[in-house]
């Protein structure tokens, strides 16, 4: 007996209903991006490993899916290297390409390669899958879609303000209550400076970023394991646990970070973003959260994360300002800021909260029952007119038993069925049945279209 087929862990199949839901997500986000002047691009699923490696920190590099070279990938490798079983070293010889980890680094590569064709500031969005060799768990997948928007070639903080407005608009349209969390990597750098551990900024941010997941005690343990002194860890506690309103937090930070020029710059940037948004009438809460660190190394300014308030799940949107990303590809001085909606997590949240509008998941609106060749030929004429009017309609392809055809309509949640028999053809009409109410009426093609387009 043939082995039962399967799919890799951390990946999923999507049914037609699920795809209708996902397209509702993508289309909603796409529509909002267009409102703010963003244009769509696409990049390849795989990139050169030289493009990807070293951009996500040590932990990110470990999660890259590497693609084995085609042809004789053993050529140029000695027996000694093979017997060493050094996985990292062998992978660098076997693999030149990898699946993209996110859309931001490929975007930076795109900007550098196409710099002569681009008008700056360049506002692009991208809706494509990414891959991470992560441990699959609830809300975390190895293959998932990101819906990114970035602005490059502008230092203005108005870009950050508009991105937060986009986040607020998207989740308002979805009906999901969220908290938009904001911080600044310059503030975190300032904190590292005043506790005397400026050279350990990466270790500090990676550990702080895990506070929600592993708790304060384990964060402190990780900090100690990274060689950060007990005195510095003690100084860090009241800062990362700072509470109060956004204004109160900013006021405290101005005092705490008075000895750090970088830290005060981060406070000033955060104050501008928060004060400007306060006048914009956001529908969702926005909070300055000093525990927000965003583990990726390329962020240099404002950073964002979005949490759903009514569902237990990780962040469903994130992003931030990066000043030097294109620099690693030989194009210095291009600042950028971006956000990424986690479509797969949003999909799960909308499912749990049952927030999909009915029209978003309904497919076919009208099914013609097939009684035979003559009836089908007559039905096809009305069917063509219905489709021309924008009605999603189909005819059952076989003259099967009525029960089977009606069952097909029920399973697909088709709201209307058209029945055409001898009597209907003689009158040049169809019997239209409302599958929810059971009501039936004899209608012309024009009347049928009128009922379905109400």
CSV table of C-alpha atoms in Angstrom, one decimal, residues 39-424:
chain,number,residue,atom,x,y,z
A,39,UNK,CA,3.1,50.6,-4.9
A,40,UNK,CA,3.5,46.8,-5.2
A,41,UNK,CA,6.7,44.9,-6.1
A,42,UNK,CA,7.7,41.2,-5.9
A,43,UNK,CA,11.1,39.6,-5.3
A,44,UNK,CA,12.2,35.9,-5.8
A,45,UNK,CA,11.5,33.3,-3.2
A,46,UNK,CA,15.2,32.5,-3.0
A,47,UNK,CA,18.1,34.9,-2.5
A,48,UNK,CA,21.8,34.4,-2.5
A,49,UNK,CA,22.9,33.4,1.0
A,50,UNK,CA,25.5,36.3,0.8
A,51,UNK,CA,22.4,38.6,0.7
A,52,UNK,CA,20.7,37.0,3.7
A,53,UNK,CA,23.5,36.0,6.1
A,54,UNK,CA,24.5,38.4,8.8
A,55,UNK,CA,21.4,40.6,8.5
A,56,UNK,CA,19.2,39.0,11.2
A,57,UNK,CA,21.7,38.4,14.0
A,58,UNK,CA,23.2,35.0,15.0
A,59,UNK,CA,19.8,33.5,16.0
A,60,UNK,CA,18.2,34.6,12.7
A,61,UNK,CA,21.0,33.1,10.6
A,62,UNK,CA,20.3,29.7,12.2
A,63,UNK,CA,16.7,29.9,11.0
A,64,UNK,CA,17.5,30.4,7.3
A,65,UNK,CA,16.4,27.5,5.1
A,66,UNK,CA,19.4,26.8,2.8
A,67,UNK,CA,19.0,25.4,-0.7
A,68,UNK,CA,21.4,22.7,-1.8
A,69,UNK,CA,23.4,23.5,-4.9
A,70,UNK,CA,22.3,21.5,-8.0
A,71,UNK,CA,24.8,19.4,-9.9
A,72,UNK,CA,28.0,17.9,-8.2
A,73,UNK,CA,27.9,19.8,-4.9
A,74,UNK,CA,30.7,17.6,-3.6
A,75,UNK,CA,33.2,19.1,-6.0
A,76,UNK,CA,35.8,21.2,-4.3
A,77,UNK,CA,35.2,19.6,-0.9
A,78,UNK,CA,38.0,17.5,0.6
A,79,UNK,CA,37.5,14.2,2.4
A,80,UNK,CA,38.8,15.9,5.6
A,81,UNK,CA,36.0,18.5,5.4
A,82,UNK,CA,33.4,15.9,4.9
A,83,UNK,CA,34.6,13.8,7.8
A,84,UNK,CA,34.8,16.8,10.1
A,85,UNK,CA,30.9,16.9,10.1
A,86,UNK,CA,31.0,20.6,10.6
A,87,UNK,CA,27.4,21.4,9.5
A,88,UNK,CA,27.9,25.2,9.2
A,89,UNK,CA,31.0,24.9,7.2
A,90,UNK,CA,29.7,22.2,4.9
A,91,UNK,CA,26.4,24.2,4.4
A,92,UNK,CA,28.5,27.2,3.2
A,93,UNK,CA,30.1,24.9,0.6
A,94,UNK,CA,26.9,23.0,-0.4
A,95,UNK,CA,24.6,26.0,-0.5
A,96,UNK,CA,24.8,29.3,-2.3
A,97,UNK,CA,21.1,30.2,-2.1
A,98,UNK,CA,18.4,30.3,0.7
A,99,UNK,CA,14.7,30.9,1.0
A,100,UNK,CA,14.0,34.5,2.1
A,101,UNK,CA,13.6,35.0,5.9
A,102,UNK,CA,11.6,38.2,5.6
A,103,UNK,CA,10.8,40.8,2.9
A,104,UNK,CA,12.9,43.7,4.2
A,105,UNK,CA,16.4,42.4,3.3
A,106,UNK,CA,15.3,41.4,-0.2
A,107,UNK,CA,13.7,44.8,-0.5
A,108,UNK,CA,17.0,46.5,0.5
A,109,UNK,CA,18.8,44.4,-2.2
A,110,UNK,CA,16.1,45.4,-4.7
A,111,UNK,CA,16.6,49.1,-3.9
A,112,UNK,CA,20.3,48.9,-4.5
A,113,UNK,CA,20.0,46.9,-7.7
A,114,UNK,CA,17.3,49.2,-9.1
A,115,UNK,CA,18.5,52.6,-7.7
A,116,UNK,CA,18.6,54.2,-11.1
A,117,UNK,CA,14.9,53.4,-11.8
A,118,UNK,CA,13.5,54.4,-8.4
A,119,UNK,CA,12.1,57.8,-7.4
A,120,UNK,CA,12.8,58.6,-3.8
A,121,UNK,CA,11.2,58.5,-1.3
A,122,UNK,CA,10.2,55.1,-2.6
A,123,UNK,CA,7.0,53.7,-1.0
A,124,UNK,CA,6.6,50.0,-1.8
A,125,UNK,CA,4.5,47.2,-0.4
A,126,UNK,CA,5.0,43.4,-0.9
A,127,UNK,CA,2.6,40.5,0.0
A,128,UNK,CA,4.6,37.2,-0.3
A,129,UNK,CA,5.5,34.1,1.7
A,130,UNK,CA,8.7,33.9,3.8
A,131,UNK,CA,10.3,30.8,5.4
A,132,UNK,CA,12.0,30.2,8.8
A,133,UNK,CA,13.4,27.0,10.1
A,134,UNK,CA,11.7,27.6,13.5
A,135,UNK,CA,10.1,25.2,15.9
A,136,UNK,CA,6.5,25.0,14.8
A,137,UNK,CA,3.9,25.9,17.5
A,138,UNK,CA,0.6,27.7,17.9
A,139,UNK,CA,0.7,30.8,15.8
A,140,UNK,CA,4.2,30.1,14.6
A,141,UNK,CA,4.8,28.5,11.2
A,142,UNK,CA,7.8,27.7,9.0
A,143,UNK,CA,6.1,29.1,5.9
A,144,UNK,CA,3.9,32.2,6.3
A,145,UNK,CA,3.0,35.3,4.5
A,146,UNK,CA,4.1,38.8,5.3
A,147,UNK,CA,2.4,42.0,4.1
A,148,UNK,CA,5.1,44.6,4.2
A,149,UNK,CA,5.1,48.4,3.5
A,150,UNK,CA,8.3,50.4,3.6
A,151,UNK,CA,9.4,53.9,2.8
A,152,UNK,CA,13.1,54.4,1.9
A,153,UNK,CA,14.9,57.6,1.1
A,154,UNK,CA,13.3,59.8,3.8
A,155,UNK,CA,14.3,60.6,7.4
A,156,UNK,CA,11.0,62.2,8.2
A,157,UNK,CA,9.2,60.9,11.3
A,158,UNK,CA,5.9,61.6,9.4
A,159,UNK,CA,6.6,58.2,7.8
A,160,UNK,CA,6.4,56.5,11.2
A,161,UNK,CA,3.2,58.4,11.9
A,162,UNK,CA,1.6,57.3,8.7
A,163,UNK,CA,2.6,53.7,9.2
A,164,UNK,CA,0.9,53.7,12.6
A,165,UNK,CA,-2.2,55.2,10.9
A,166,UNK,CA,-2.1,52.3,8.4
A,167,UNK,CA,-2.0,49.8,11.3
A,168,UNK,CA,-4.9,51.5,13.0
A,169,UNK,CA,-7.0,51.6,9.8
A,170,UNK,CA,-6.3,48.0,8.9
A,171,UNK,CA,-7.3,46.6,12.3
A,172,UNK,CA,-10.3,48.9,12.5
A,173,UNK,CA,-11.5,47.5,9.2
A,174,UNK,CA,-10.9,43.9,10.5
A,175,UNK,CA,-12.8,44.7,13.7
A,176,UNK,CA,-9.8,43.5,15.8
A,177,UNK,CA,-9.1,45.4,19.0
A,178,UNK,CA,-5.3,45.9,19.3
A,179,UNK,CA,-2.7,47.7,21.3
A,180,UNK,CA,0.0,49.3,19.2
A,181,UNK,CA,3.3,49.2,21.1
A,182,UNK,CA,6.1,51.6,20.2
A,183,UNK,CA,9.7,52.0,21.4
A,184,UNK,CA,13.0,53.3,20.0
A,185,UNK,CA,16.3,51.5,19.6
A,186,UNK,CA,18.1,54.7,20.6
A,187,UNK,CA,16.3,54.6,23.9
A,188,UNK,CA,17.5,51.0,24.4
A,189,UNK,CA,21.1,52.1,23.4
A,190,UNK,CA,20.9,54.9,25.9
A,191,UNK,CA,19.8,52.5,28.7
A,192,UNK,CA,22.7,50.2,27.8
A,193,UNK,CA,25.0,53.2,28.1
A,194,UNK,CA,23.8,54.4,31.5
A,195,UNK,CA,24.0,51.0,33.1
A,196,UNK,CA,27.6,50.7,31.9
A,197,UNK,CA,27.0,47.9,29.3
A,198,UNK,CA,27.0,49.9,26.0
A,199,UNK,CA,28.9,47.1,24.2
A,200,UNK,CA,26.3,44.5,25.1
A,201,UNK,CA,23.3,46.3,23.4
A,202,UNK,CA,22.5,43.4,21.2
A,203,UNK,CA,22.5,40.9,24.0
A,204,UNK,CA,20.3,43.2,26.1
A,205,UNK,CA,17.8,43.8,23.4
A,206,UNK,CA,17.6,40.1,22.4
A,207,UNK,CA,16.9,39.2,26.1
A,208,UNK,CA,14.4,42.1,26.8
A,209,UNK,CA,12.5,41.2,23.7
A,210,UNK,CA,11.6,37.8,25.3
A,211,UNK,CA,10.1,39.3,28.5
A,212,UNK,CA,6.5,38.4,27.5
A,213,UNK,CA,7.5,34.9,26.5
A,214,UNK,CA,9.8,33.8,29.3
A,215,UNK,CA,9.2,36.3,32.2
A,216,UNK,CA,11.5,38.7,34.1
A,217,UNK,CA,13.4,36.0,36.0
A,218,UNK,CA,14.5,34.2,32.9
A,219,UNK,CA,15.4,37.4,31.1
A,220,UNK,CA,17.7,38.3,34.0
A,221,UNK,CA,19.2,34.8,33.9
A,222,UNK,CA,19.9,35.2,30.2
A,223,UNK,CA,21.4,38.7,30.7
A,224,UNK,CA,23.8,37.2,33.4
A,225,UNK,CA,24.7,34.3,31.1
A,226,UNK,CA,25.7,36.9,28.4
A,227,UNK,CA,28.2,38.4,30.9
A,228,UNK,CA,26.2,41.4,32.0
A,229,UNK,CA,27.1,42.4,35.6
A,230,UNK,CA,24.6,42.0,38.5
A,231,UNK,CA,24.9,45.7,39.2
A,232,UNK,CA,23.9,46.5,35.6
A,233,UNK,CA,21.0,44.0,35.7
A,234,UNK,CA,19.8,45.6,38.9
A,235,UNK,CA,19.9,49.1,37.3
A,236,UNK,CA,17.9,47.8,34.4
A,237,UNK,CA,14.9,46.5,36.4
A,238,UNK,CA,13.0,49.8,37.2
A,239,UNK,CA,13.6,51.0,33.6
A,240,UNK,CA,12.1,48.0,31.7
A,241,UNK,CA,9.2,47.8,34.2
A,242,UNK,CA,8.4,51.5,34.0
A,243,UNK,CA,4.7,52.2,34.1
A,244,UNK,CA,2.3,55.1,33.7
A,245,UNK,CA,0.9,57.1,30.8
A,246,UNK,CA,3.0,57.6,27.7
A,247,UNK,CA,3.7,61.2,28.8
A,248,UNK,CA,4.8,60.1,32.3
A,249,UNK,CA,7.1,57.5,30.8
A,250,UNK,CA,8.7,60.0,28.5
A,251,UNK,CA,9.1,62.5,31.3
A,252,UNK,CA,10.9,59.9,33.5
A,253,UNK,CA,13.1,58.8,30.6
A,254,UNK,CA,14.3,62.4,30.0
A,255,UNK,CA,15.6,62.4,33.6
A,256,UNK,CA,17.0,58.8,33.5
A,257,UNK,CA,18.7,59.2,30.2
A,258,UNK,CA,20.0,62.8,30.7
A,259,UNK,CA,23.6,61.5,30.5
A,260,UNK,CA,23.0,59.8,27.1
A,261,UNK,CA,22.8,61.9,24.0
A,262,UNK,CA,21.6,58.9,21.9
A,263,UNK,CA,19.0,58.0,24.5
A,264,UNK,CA,17.5,61.5,24.6
A,265,UNK,CA,17.3,61.5,20.8
A,266,UNK,CA,15.2,58.4,21.0
A,267,UNK,CA,12.9,60.0,23.6
A,268,UNK,CA,12.6,63.1,21.3
A,269,UNK,CA,11.6,60.9,18.3
A,270,UNK,CA,9.1,58.9,20.3
A,271,UNK,CA,7.6,62.1,21.7
A,272,UNK,CA,7.0,63.5,18.2
A,273,UNK,CA,5.4,60.3,16.9
A,274,UNK,CA,3.1,59.9,20.0
A,275,UNK,CA,2.1,63.6,20.1
A,276,UNK,CA,1.3,63.7,16.4
A,277,UNK,CA,-0.7,60.5,16.6
A,278,UNK,CA,-2.7,61.9,19.5
A,279,UNK,CA,-4.1,64.5,17.1
A,280,UNK,CA,-5.0,61.9,14.5
A,281,UNK,CA,-7.9,60.3,16.4
A,282,UNK,CA,-6.7,56.7,16.3
A,283,UNK,CA,-9.3,54.0,17.1
A,284,UNK,CA,-6.8,51.8,18.9
A,285,UNK,CA,-4.6,52.2,22.0
A,286,UNK,CA,-0.9,53.2,21.4
A,287,UNK,CA,1.6,52.5,24.2
A,288,UNK,CA,5.2,53.3,24.8
A,289,UNK,CA,6.7,50.0,25.9
A,290,UNK,CA,10.3,49.9,27.0
A,291,UNK,CA,10.4,46.1,27.0
A,292,UNK,CA,9.8,46.1,23.2
A,293,UNK,CA,13.1,45.5,21.6
A,294,UNK,CA,12.5,43.7,18.2
A,295,UNK,CA,15.3,41.2,18.1
A,296,UNK,CA,16.5,42.0,14.5
A,297,UNK,CA,19.8,43.8,14.5
A,298,UNK,CA,19.0,46.2,11.6
A,299,UNK,CA,16.6,48.5,13.5
A,300,UNK,CA,18.1,51.8,14.5
A,301,UNK,CA,15.2,54.1,15.5
A,302,UNK,CA,11.5,53.7,16.2
A,303,UNK,CA,10.2,50.2,16.5
A,304,UNK,CA,6.6,48.9,16.6
A,305,UNK,CA,4.7,45.8,17.5
A,306,UNK,CA,0.9,45.1,17.6
A,307,UNK,CA,-0.8,42.8,20.1
A,308,UNK,CA,-4.4,41.5,19.7
A,309,UNK,CA,-6.4,42.3,22.9
A,310,UNK,CA,-9.0,39.6,22.7
A,311,UNK,CA,-6.9,36.6,21.6
A,312,UNK,CA,-3.8,34.9,23.2
A,313,UNK,CA,-1.3,35.0,20.3
A,314,UNK,CA,2.1,36.6,19.6
A,315,UNK,CA,2.5,39.9,17.8
A,316,UNK,CA,0.4,40.2,14.7
A,317,UNK,CA,2.3,43.2,13.2
A,318,UNK,CA,5.8,44.6,13.7
A,319,UNK,CA,8.4,46.9,12.2
A,320,UNK,CA,10.7,49.9,12.6
A,321,UNK,CA,13.2,52.3,11.3
A,322,UNK,CA,16.5,51.1,9.8
A,323,UNK,CA,19.2,53.6,8.8
A,324,UNK,CA,22.0,51.3,7.4
A,325,UNK,CA,20.4,48.3,5.7
A,326,UNK,CA,21.2,49.3,2.1
A,327,UNK,CA,24.7,50.2,3.3
A,328,UNK,CA,25.7,46.5,3.5
A,329,UNK,CA,24.9,46.3,-0.2
A,330,UNK,CA,27.2,49.3,-1.0
A,331,UNK,CA,24.6,52.0,-1.0
A,332,UNK,CA,25.1,54.2,2.1
A,333,UNK,CA,22.9,57.0,3.4
A,334,UNK,CA,19.5,55.6,2.6
A,335,UNK,CA,17.2,55.5,5.6
A,336,UNK,CA,14.0,53.4,5.7
A,337,UNK,CA,11.1,52.5,7.9
A,338,UNK,CA,8.6,49.8,7.5
A,339,UNK,CA,5.9,47.5,8.9
A,340,UNK,CA,4.9,43.9,8.3
A,341,UNK,CA,1.5,42.4,8.9
A,342,UNK,CA,1.6,38.8,9.9
A,343,UNK,CA,-1.2,37.5,7.6
A,344,UNK,CA,-1.2,34.0,9.1
A,345,UNK,CA,-1.7,35.2,12.7
A,346,UNK,CA,-4.3,37.7,11.6
A,347,UNK,CA,-6.1,34.7,9.9
A,348,UNK,CA,-6.1,32.8,13.2
A,349,UNK,CA,-7.3,35.8,15.1
A,350,UNK,CA,-10.2,36.5,12.7
A,351,UNK,CA,-11.1,32.8,12.9
A,352,UNK,CA,-11.2,32.7,16.7
A,353,UNK,CA,-13.2,35.9,16.9
A,354,UNK,CA,-15.5,35.0,13.9
A,355,UNK,CA,-15.0,38.4,12.4
A,356,UNK,CA,-15.1,37.6,8.7
A,357,UNK,CA,-17.9,39.4,6.9
A,358,UNK,CA,-20.3,36.9,5.3
A,359,UNK,CA,-19.7,38.3,1.8
A,360,UNK,CA,-16.0,37.8,2.2
A,361,UNK,CA,-16.3,34.0,2.4
A,362,UNK,CA,-19.2,33.3,0.1
A,363,UNK,CA,-18.1,31.9,-3.2
A,364,UNK,CA,-20.7,31.0,-5.8
A,365,UNK,CA,-24.0,33.0,-5.5
A,366,UNK,CA,-26.1,31.0,-8.0
A,367,UNK,CA,-26.2,27.4,-9.1
A,368,UNK,CA,-28.2,26.2,-12.1
A,369,UNK,CA,-29.5,22.6,-11.7
A,370,UNK,CA,-28.8,20.4,-14.7
A,371,UNK,CA,-31.7,18.3,-16.0
A,372,UNK,CA,-30.2,17.4,-19.4
A,373,UNK,CA,-28.9,18.7,-22.7
A,374,UNK,CA,-31.9,20.9,-23.6
A,375,UNK,CA,-32.3,22.4,-20.2
A,376,UNK,CA,-28.5,23.0,-19.8
A,377,UNK,CA,-28.4,24.8,-23.1
A,378,UNK,CA,-31.3,27.1,-22.1
A,379,UNK,CA,-29.7,27.7,-18.7
A,380,UNK,CA,-26.3,28.6,-20.3
A,381,UNK,CA,-28.0,31.6,-21.9
A,382,UNK,CA,-29.2,33.0,-18.6
A,383,UNK,CA,-26.0,32.0,-16.9
A,384,UNK,CA,-24.0,34.1,-19.4
A,385,UNK,CA,-26.2,37.2,-18.6
A,386,UNK,CA,-25.8,36.6,-14.9
A,387,UNK,CA,-22.0,36.5,-15.1
A,388,UNK,CA,-22.0,39.6,-17.3
A,389,UNK,CA,-23.8,41.4,-14.5
A,390,UNK,CA,-21.0,40.3,-12.1
A,391,UNK,CA,-22.9,37.5,-10.4
A,392,UNK,CA,-20.7,34.5,-9.4
A,393,UNK,CA,-22.6,31.6,-11.0
A,394,UNK,CA,-22.1,28.1,-12.2
A,395,UNK,CA,-24.1,25.1,-13.6
A,396,UNK,CA,-23.8,21.6,-12.3
A,397,UNK,CA,-21.8,19.9,-15.1
A,398,UNK,CA,-23.7,16.5,-15.1
A,399,UNK,CA,-27.4,15.7,-15.3
A,400,UNK,CA,-27.2,14.0,-11.9
A,401,UNK,CA,-30.0,13.3,-9.4
A,402,UNK,CA,-31.6,16.4,-8.0
A,403,UNK,CA,-30.7,15.4,-4.5
A,404,UNK,CA,-27.0,15.3,-5.4
A,405,UNK,CA,-27.1,18.7,-7.0
A,406,UNK,CA,-28.9,20.3,-4.1
A,407,UNK,CA,-26.5,18.7,-1.7
A,408,UNK,CA,-23.6,20.3,-3.7
A,409,UNK,CA,-25.3,23.7,-3.3
A,410,UNK,CA,-25.7,23.1,0.4
A,411,UNK,CA,-22.1,22.0,1.0
A,412,UNK,CA,-20.8,25.1,-0.9
A,413,UNK,CA,-23.2,27.4,0.9
A,414,UNK,CA,-24.6,28.7,-2.4
A,415,UNK,CA,-27.5,31.0,-1.5
A,416,UNK,CA,-29.6,30.7,-4.7
A,417,UNK,CA,-30.4,27.8,-7.0
A,418,UNK,CA,-32.0,28.2,-10.5
A,419,UNK,CA,-34.2,25.3,-11.7
A,420,UNK,CA,-35.0,25.1,-15.4
A,421,UNK,CA,-37.4,22.3,-16.6
A,422,UNK,CA,-39.9,22.0,-19.5
A,423,UNK,CA,-42.4,24.5,-18.0
A,424,UNK,CA,-39.7,27.1,-17.3
